[in-house]
């Protein structure tokens, strides 16, 4: 089984975007112990379908990536991709000046630190300029979000972003077509492992919020693991259905 794993913030708040630092360290130590290979995103996609392997991704570029994740990744020599919201670098995750119930307001990495992380081997990815729902924008505004962020990452860090993470996981044919002008890889929040055949601009990921309890990741590859993911997918579908009927979901629900 192959899968792309997703983290957001590494903190002890227990919020819908958070995984505790100690849990992340346990995840990294278990992965590094050998049962599952940790590959770069590009290497994962080219690996044989029968391999047990994951790629690590981190959305939003919170400051705690540098203080918590980066030292652990270096300790265990694990590759990772960090998705940057360029206009908020050095600010916080109050996207568009809108707070969201249950989501902590947290500082994001500045450009100097992002550049240092890139030099240390962290792959930087495009998470748009301001973190909007791209499916709700005009074609021109949507393309600007993607292209402006791509150019900013290159200009401020010297790194060329190799993939895009759609904010809230939301994309459609128009969005993925626009993304294809810059990238061959795009990641969503669809909750499942990689299949034998995938559209590379609409890749699913496993949100580690759902595997934050001790011992859950370690059930990888078992029937229990598969059943847990299935139940989470059903719960997510119900939440999104109710949110649509009620007029829209909050950021926490949307990102899950």
mmCIF file of C-alpha atoms in Angstrom:
data_model
loop_
_atom_site.group_PDB
_atom_site.id
_atom_site.type_symbol
_atom_site.label_atom_id
_atom_site.label_comp_id
_atom_site.label_asym_id
_atom_site.label_seq_id
_atom_site.Cartn_x
_atom_site.Cartn_y
_atom_site.Cartn_z
ATOM 1 C CA UNK A 1 0.000 0.000 0.000
ATOM 2 C CA UNK A 2 1.158 3.515 -0.816
ATOM 3 C CA UNK A 3 -0.234 6.695 0.718
ATOM 4 C CA UNK A 4 0.448 10.406 1.090
ATOM 5 C CA UNK A 5 0.225 11.448 4.746
ATOM 6 C CA UNK A 6 -0.887 14.959 5.724
ATOM 7 C CA UNK A 7 -0.124 17.021 8.794
ATOM 8 C CA UNK A 8 -1.049 20.634 9.455
ATOM 9 C CA UNK A 9 -0.056 22.070 12.839
ATOM 10 C CA UNK A 10 1.960 20.156 15.427
ATOM 11 C CA UNK A 11 0.571 21.451 18.705
ATOM 12 C CA UNK A 12 -1.255 20.267 21.830
ATOM 13 C CA UNK A 13 -4.530 22.142 21.275
ATOM 14 C CA UNK A 14 -6.438 19.076 20.058
ATOM 15 C CA UNK A 15 -7.999 21.105 17.242
ATOM 16 C CA UNK A 16 -9.122 19.692 13.909
ATOM 17 C CA UNK A 17 -5.849 20.837 12.284
ATOM 18 C CA UNK A 18 -3.573 19.665 15.078
ATOM 19 C CA UNK A 19 -1.483 16.616 15.908
ATOM 20 C CA UNK A 20 0.417 16.649 19.191
ATOM 21 C CA UNK A 21 4.214 16.944 18.895
ATOM 22 C CA UNK A 22 4.781 13.754 20.882
ATOM 23 C CA UNK A 23 2.442 11.873 18.529
ATOM 24 C CA UNK A 24 4.340 13.149 15.496
ATOM 25 C CA UNK A 25 7.633 12.028 17.021
ATOM 26 C CA UNK A 26 6.146 8.568 17.617
ATOM 27 C CA UNK A 27 4.909 8.446 14.021
ATOM 28 C CA UNK A 28 8.324 9.412 12.674
ATOM 29 C CA UNK A 29 10.164 6.920 14.873
ATOM 30 C CA UNK A 30 7.850 4.098 13.822
ATOM 31 C CA UNK A 31 8.129 4.949 10.135
ATOM 32 C CA UNK A 32 11.915 5.187 10.393
ATOM 33 C CA UNK A 33 12.065 1.768 12.071
ATOM 34 C CA UNK A 34 11.415 0.144 8.717
ATOM 35 C CA UNK A 35 7.893 -1.316 8.327
ATOM 36 C CA UNK A 36 6.966 1.401 5.826
ATOM 37 C CA UNK A 37 9.374 3.298 3.581
ATOM 38 C CA UNK A 38 9.236 7.106 3.626
ATOM 39 C CA UNK A 39 9.875 8.523 0.162
ATOM 40 C CA UNK A 40 9.706 11.926 -1.438
ATOM 41 C CA UNK A 41 6.391 12.656 -3.102
ATOM 42 C CA UNK A 42 7.893 12.179 -6.551
ATOM 43 C CA UNK A 43 9.598 8.907 -5.617
ATOM 44 C CA UNK A 44 6.412 7.582 -4.038
ATOM 45 C CA UNK A 45 4.461 8.157 -7.230
ATOM 46 C CA UNK A 46 7.048 6.307 -9.314
ATOM 47 C CA UNK A 47 7.476 3.431 -6.833
ATOM 48 C CA UNK A 48 6.051 -0.016 -7.554
ATOM 49 C CA UNK A 49 2.411 -0.344 -6.518
ATOM 50 C CA UNK A 50 3.209 -3.268 -4.218
ATOM 51 C CA UNK A 51 5.636 -1.356 -2.000
ATOM 52 C CA UNK A 52 4.727 -0.332 1.545
ATOM 53 C CA UNK A 53 5.558 3.364 1.409
ATOM 54 C CA UNK A 54 4.381 6.861 2.257
ATOM 55 C CA UNK A 55 5.237 10.473 1.517
ATOM 56 C CA UNK A 56 4.970 13.115 4.248
ATOM 57 C CA UNK A 57 3.258 16.438 3.523
ATOM 58 C CA UNK A 58 2.600 19.434 5.765
ATOM 59 C CA UNK A 59 0.005 22.053 4.847
ATOM 60 C CA UNK A 60 0.099 25.788 5.638
ATOM 61 C CA UNK A 61 3.758 26.032 6.811
ATOM 62 C CA UNK A 62 3.164 26.673 10.493
ATOM 63 C CA UNK A 63 6.073 27.860 12.622
ATOM 64 C CA UNK A 64 5.922 24.612 14.546
ATOM 65 C CA UNK A 65 7.095 22.775 11.429
ATOM 66 C CA UNK A 66 10.520 24.333 11.993
ATOM 67 C CA UNK A 67 10.555 23.858 15.772
ATOM 68 C CA UNK A 68 8.944 20.392 15.961
ATOM 69 C CA UNK A 69 8.894 18.579 12.619
ATOM 70 C CA UNK A 70 12.181 19.635 11.020
ATOM 71 C CA UNK A 71 14.498 18.389 13.805
ATOM 72 C CA UNK A 72 12.703 15.031 13.876
ATOM 73 C CA UNK A 73 12.809 14.700 10.093
ATOM 74 C CA UNK A 74 16.547 15.431 10.158
ATOM 75 C CA UNK A 75 17.096 12.949 13.005
ATOM 76 C CA UNK A 76 15.464 10.128 11.061
ATOM 77 C CA UNK A 77 16.500 11.329 7.583
ATOM 78 C CA UNK A 78 12.897 11.532 6.366
ATOM 79 C CA UNK A 79 11.926 13.619 3.311
ATOM 80 C CA UNK A 80 8.891 15.905 3.409
ATOM 81 C CA UNK A 81 6.964 18.469 1.373
ATOM 82 C CA UNK A 82 5.840 21.732 2.993
ATOM 83 C CA UNK A 83 2.975 23.647 1.354
ATOM 84 C CA UNK A 84 3.257 27.428 1.645
ATOM 85 C CA UNK A 85 0.528 30.100 1.588
ATOM 86 C CA UNK A 86 2.720 32.827 0.215
ATOM 87 C CA UNK A 87 0.886 36.033 1.191
ATOM 88 C CA UNK A 88 0.660 34.813 4.797
ATOM 89 C CA UNK A 89 4.336 33.873 5.205
ATOM 90 C CA UNK A 90 5.485 35.432 8.468
ATOM 91 C CA UNK A 91 1.886 36.147 9.507
ATOM 92 C CA UNK A 92 -0.765 33.637 10.617
ATOM 93 C CA UNK A 93 -3.515 31.330 9.371
ATOM 94 C CA UNK A 94 -6.388 33.808 9.680
ATOM 95 C CA UNK A 95 -7.111 33.367 5.965
ATOM 96 C CA UNK A 96 -8.760 36.427 4.491
ATOM 97 C CA UNK A 97 -9.187 37.969 7.936
ATOM 98 C CA UNK A 98 -11.764 35.317 8.836
ATOM 99 C CA UNK A 99 -11.408 33.335 12.036
ATOM 100 C CA UNK A 100 -12.933 29.865 12.231
ATOM 101 C CA UNK A 101 -14.506 28.276 15.334
ATOM 102 C CA UNK A 102 -12.332 25.571 16.815
ATOM 103 C CA UNK A 103 -9.279 26.430 14.701
ATOM 104 C CA UNK A 104 -6.437 28.100 16.631
ATOM 105 C CA UNK A 105 -4.815 31.186 15.215
ATOM 106 C CA UNK A 106 -1.185 30.187 14.766
ATOM 107 C CA UNK A 107 1.959 31.832 13.361
ATOM 108 C CA UNK A 108 3.339 30.788 9.996
ATOM 109 C CA UNK A 109 6.957 30.515 8.896
ATOM 110 C CA UNK A 110 8.655 33.585 7.437
ATOM 111 C CA UNK A 111 10.570 33.617 4.164
ATOM 112 C CA UNK A 112 14.015 33.427 5.747
ATOM 113 C CA UNK A 113 13.115 30.230 7.571
ATOM 114 C CA UNK A 114 11.386 28.769 4.524
ATOM 115 C CA UNK A 115 14.543 29.388 2.515
ATOM 116 C CA UNK A 116 16.679 27.723 5.177
ATOM 117 C CA UNK A 117 14.385 24.689 5.271
ATOM 118 C CA UNK A 118 14.563 24.412 1.496
ATOM 119 C CA UNK A 119 18.364 24.463 1.666
ATOM 120 C CA UNK A 120 18.168 21.669 4.249
ATOM 121 C CA UNK A 121 16.222 19.489 1.825
ATOM 122 C CA UNK A 122 12.573 20.206 2.599
ATOM 123 C CA UNK A 123 10.585 20.371 -0.642
ATOM 124 C CA UNK A 124 8.425 23.492 -0.857
ATOM 125 C CA UNK A 125 5.021 23.293 -2.514
ATOM 126 C CA UNK A 126 2.343 25.752 -3.623
ATOM 127 C CA UNK A 127 -0.650 26.210 -1.287
ATOM 128 C CA UNK A 128 -1.815 29.339 -3.172
ATOM 129 C CA UNK A 129 -1.379 33.002 -2.388
ATOM 130 C CA UNK A 130 -4.184 33.531 0.172
ATOM 131 C CA UNK A 131 -5.704 30.048 0.837
ATOM 132 C CA UNK A 132 -9.119 30.494 -0.839
ATOM 133 C CA UNK A 133 -11.519 27.856 -2.091
ATOM 134 C CA UNK A 134 -10.278 27.859 -5.680
ATOM 135 C CA UNK A 135 -13.529 26.406 -7.005
ATOM 136 C CA UNK A 136 -15.370 29.584 -5.965
ATOM 137 C CA UNK A 137 -13.099 32.022 -7.795
ATOM 138 C CA UNK A 138 -13.246 33.377 -11.310
ATOM 139 C CA UNK A 139 -10.861 31.721 -13.745
ATOM 140 C CA UNK A 140 -8.573 34.766 -13.682
ATOM 141 C CA UNK A 141 -8.490 35.012 -9.879
ATOM 142 C CA UNK A 142 -7.924 31.291 -9.524
ATOM 143 C CA UNK A 143 -4.983 31.328 -11.921
ATOM 144 C CA UNK A 144 -3.515 34.335 -10.119
ATOM 145 C CA UNK A 145 -3.626 32.451 -6.808
ATOM 146 C CA UNK A 146 -1.632 29.608 -8.329
ATOM 147 C CA UNK A 147 0.810 31.551 -10.481
ATOM 148 C CA UNK A 148 1.523 34.329 -7.980
ATOM 149 C CA UNK A 149 2.314 31.794 -5.255
ATOM 150 C CA UNK A 150 4.571 29.817 -7.584
ATOM 151 C CA UNK A 151 6.515 32.932 -8.534
ATOM 152 C CA UNK A 152 6.761 34.149 -4.927
ATOM 153 C CA UNK A 153 8.263 30.883 -3.692
ATOM 154 C CA UNK A 154 10.889 30.957 -6.418
ATOM 155 C CA UNK A 155 11.676 34.641 -5.896
ATOM 156 C CA UNK A 156 11.893 34.488 -2.090
ATOM 157 C CA UNK A 157 13.611 31.123 -1.597
ATOM 158 C CA UNK A 158 15.230 30.207 -4.911
ATOM 159 C CA UNK A 159 13.329 26.905 -4.831
ATOM 160 C CA UNK A 160 10.954 25.845 -7.588
ATOM 161 C CA UNK A 161 7.805 24.359 -6.044
ATOM 162 C CA UNK A 162 7.135 20.929 -7.490
ATOM 163 C CA UNK A 163 3.494 20.373 -6.584
ATOM 164 C CA UNK A 164 0.317 22.068 -5.394
ATOM 165 C CA UNK A 165 -2.013 21.401 -2.464
ATOM 166 C CA UNK A 166 -5.508 22.751 -3.073
ATOM 167 C CA UNK A 167 -6.807 24.752 -0.072
ATOM 168 C CA UNK A 168 -9.448 22.776 1.845
ATOM 169 C CA UNK A 169 -8.803 20.011 -0.692
ATOM 170 C CA UNK A 170 -11.257 21.605 -3.094
ATOM 171 C CA UNK A 171 -10.669 21.324 -6.808
ATOM 172 C CA UNK A 172 -12.554 20.624 -10.001
ATOM 173 C CA UNK A 173 -11.700 20.132 -13.656
ATOM 174 C CA UNK A 174 -11.132 23.855 -14.189
ATOM 175 C CA UNK A 175 -8.813 24.113 -11.186
ATOM 176 C CA UNK A 176 -6.784 20.997 -11.982
ATOM 177 C CA UNK A 177 -6.426 22.116 -15.606
ATOM 178 C CA UNK A 178 -5.059 25.466 -14.451
ATOM 179 C CA UNK A 179 -2.727 23.698 -12.013
ATOM 180 C CA UNK A 180 -1.405 21.559 -14.872
ATOM 181 C CA UNK A 181 0.103 24.703 -16.420
ATOM 182 C CA UNK A 182 2.607 24.663 -13.538
ATOM 183 C CA UNK A 183 2.648 21.164 -12.080
ATOM 184 C CA UNK A 184 2.175 17.502 -12.820
ATOM 185 C CA UNK A 185 1.255 16.725 -9.196
ATOM 186 C CA UNK A 186 -1.620 18.101 -7.113
ATOM 187 C CA UNK A 187 -2.904 16.835 -3.764
ATOM 188 C CA UNK A 188 -6.397 16.960 -2.285
ATOM 189 C CA UNK A 189 -7.899 15.924 1.056
ATOM 190 C CA UNK A 190 -9.695 12.859 -0.299
ATOM 191 C CA UNK A 191 -9.205 10.362 2.514
ATOM 192 C CA UNK A 192 -7.748 7.158 1.069
ATOM 193 C CA UNK A 193 -4.458 5.517 0.098
ATOM 194 C CA UNK A 194 -3.168 5.725 -3.449
ATOM 195 C CA UNK A 195 -4.762 3.373 -5.937
ATOM 196 C CA UNK A 196 -2.994 1.490 -8.697
ATOM 197 C CA UNK A 197 -4.108 4.182 -11.165
ATOM 198 C CA UNK A 198 -4.402 7.835 -10.120
ATOM 199 C CA UNK A 199 -4.893 11.235 -11.726
ATOM 200 C CA UNK A 200 -1.665 12.869 -10.536
ATOM 201 C CA UNK A 201 -3.293 16.300 -10.243
ATOM 202 C CA UNK A 202 -6.015 14.927 -7.929
ATOM 203 C CA UNK A 203 -4.165 12.722 -5.489
ATOM 204 C CA UNK A 204 -5.758 11.520 -2.226
ATOM 205 C CA UNK A 205 -4.071 11.838 1.164
ATOM 206 C CA UNK A 206 -4.481 10.393 4.671
ATOM 207 C CA UNK A 207 -5.040 13.130 7.241
ATOM 208 C CA UNK A 208 -3.019 12.196 10.306
ATOM 209 C CA UNK A 209 -5.558 13.873 12.576
ATOM 210 C CA UNK A 210 -7.497 10.638 12.178
ATOM 211 C CA UNK A 211 -4.491 8.573 13.253
ATOM 212 C CA UNK A 212 -3.397 10.728 16.170
ATOM 213 C CA UNK A 213 -4.164 8.171 18.892
ATOM 214 C CA UNK A 214 -1.229 6.056 20.007
ATOM 215 C CA UNK A 215 -0.943 2.812 18.063
ATOM 216 C CA UNK A 216 -3.298 3.705 15.210
ATOM 217 C CA UNK A 217 -0.655 4.308 12.548
ATOM 218 C CA UNK A 218 1.075 1.117 13.632
ATOM 219 C CA UNK A 219 -1.956 -0.898 12.454
ATOM 220 C CA UNK A 220 -0.931 0.034 8.880
ATOM 221 C CA UNK A 221 -1.916 -2.571 6.318
ATOM 222 C CA UNK A 222 -4.334 -4.441 8.575
ATOM 223 C CA UNK A 223 -8.077 -4.883 8.270
ATOM 224 C CA UNK A 224 -8.488 -2.705 11.354
ATOM 225 C CA UNK A 225 -6.618 0.121 9.624
ATOM 226 C CA UNK A 226 -8.760 -0.166 6.486
ATOM 227 C CA UNK A 227 -11.976 -0.231 8.510
ATOM 228 C CA UNK A 228 -10.994 2.895 10.427
ATOM 229 C CA UNK A 229 -10.363 4.813 7.212
ATOM 230 C CA UNK A 230 -13.649 3.596 5.756
ATOM 231 C CA UNK A 231 -15.600 4.792 8.797
ATOM 232 C CA UNK A 232 -13.862 8.172 8.691
ATOM 233 C CA UNK A 233 -14.705 8.561 5.013
ATOM 234 C CA UNK A 234 -18.370 7.902 5.700
ATOM 235 C CA UNK A 235 -18.413 10.403 8.574
ATOM 236 C CA UNK A 236 -16.760 13.017 6.374
ATOM 237 C CA UNK A 237 -19.293 12.512 3.589
ATOM 238 C CA UNK A 238 -22.141 13.016 6.056
ATOM 239 C CA UNK A 239 -20.600 16.205 7.445
ATOM 240 C CA UNK A 240 -20.101 17.632 3.992
ATOM 241 C CA UNK A 241 -23.641 16.728 2.969
ATOM 242 C CA UNK A 242 -25.093 18.480 6.022
ATOM 243 C CA UNK A 243 -22.765 21.455 5.512
ATOM 244 C CA UNK A 244 -23.909 21.813 1.901
ATOM 245 C CA UNK A 245 -27.559 21.702 2.931
ATOM 246 C CA UNK A 246 -26.855 24.218 5.680
ATOM 247 C CA UNK A 247 -25.053 26.632 3.399
ATOM 248 C CA UNK A 248 -21.364 25.808 3.779
ATOM 249 C CA UNK A 249 -18.757 24.225 6.011
ATOM 250 C CA UNK A 250 -16.265 25.852 8.326
ATOM 251 C CA UNK A 251 -12.585 25.589 7.680
ATOM 252 C CA UNK A 252 -12.056 22.709 10.075
ATOM 253 C CA UNK A 253 -14.683 20.527 8.461
ATOM 254 C CA UNK A 254 -13.617 21.522 4.995
ATOM 255 C CA UNK A 255 -9.997 20.624 5.629
ATOM 256 C CA UNK A 256 -10.945 17.216 6.905
#
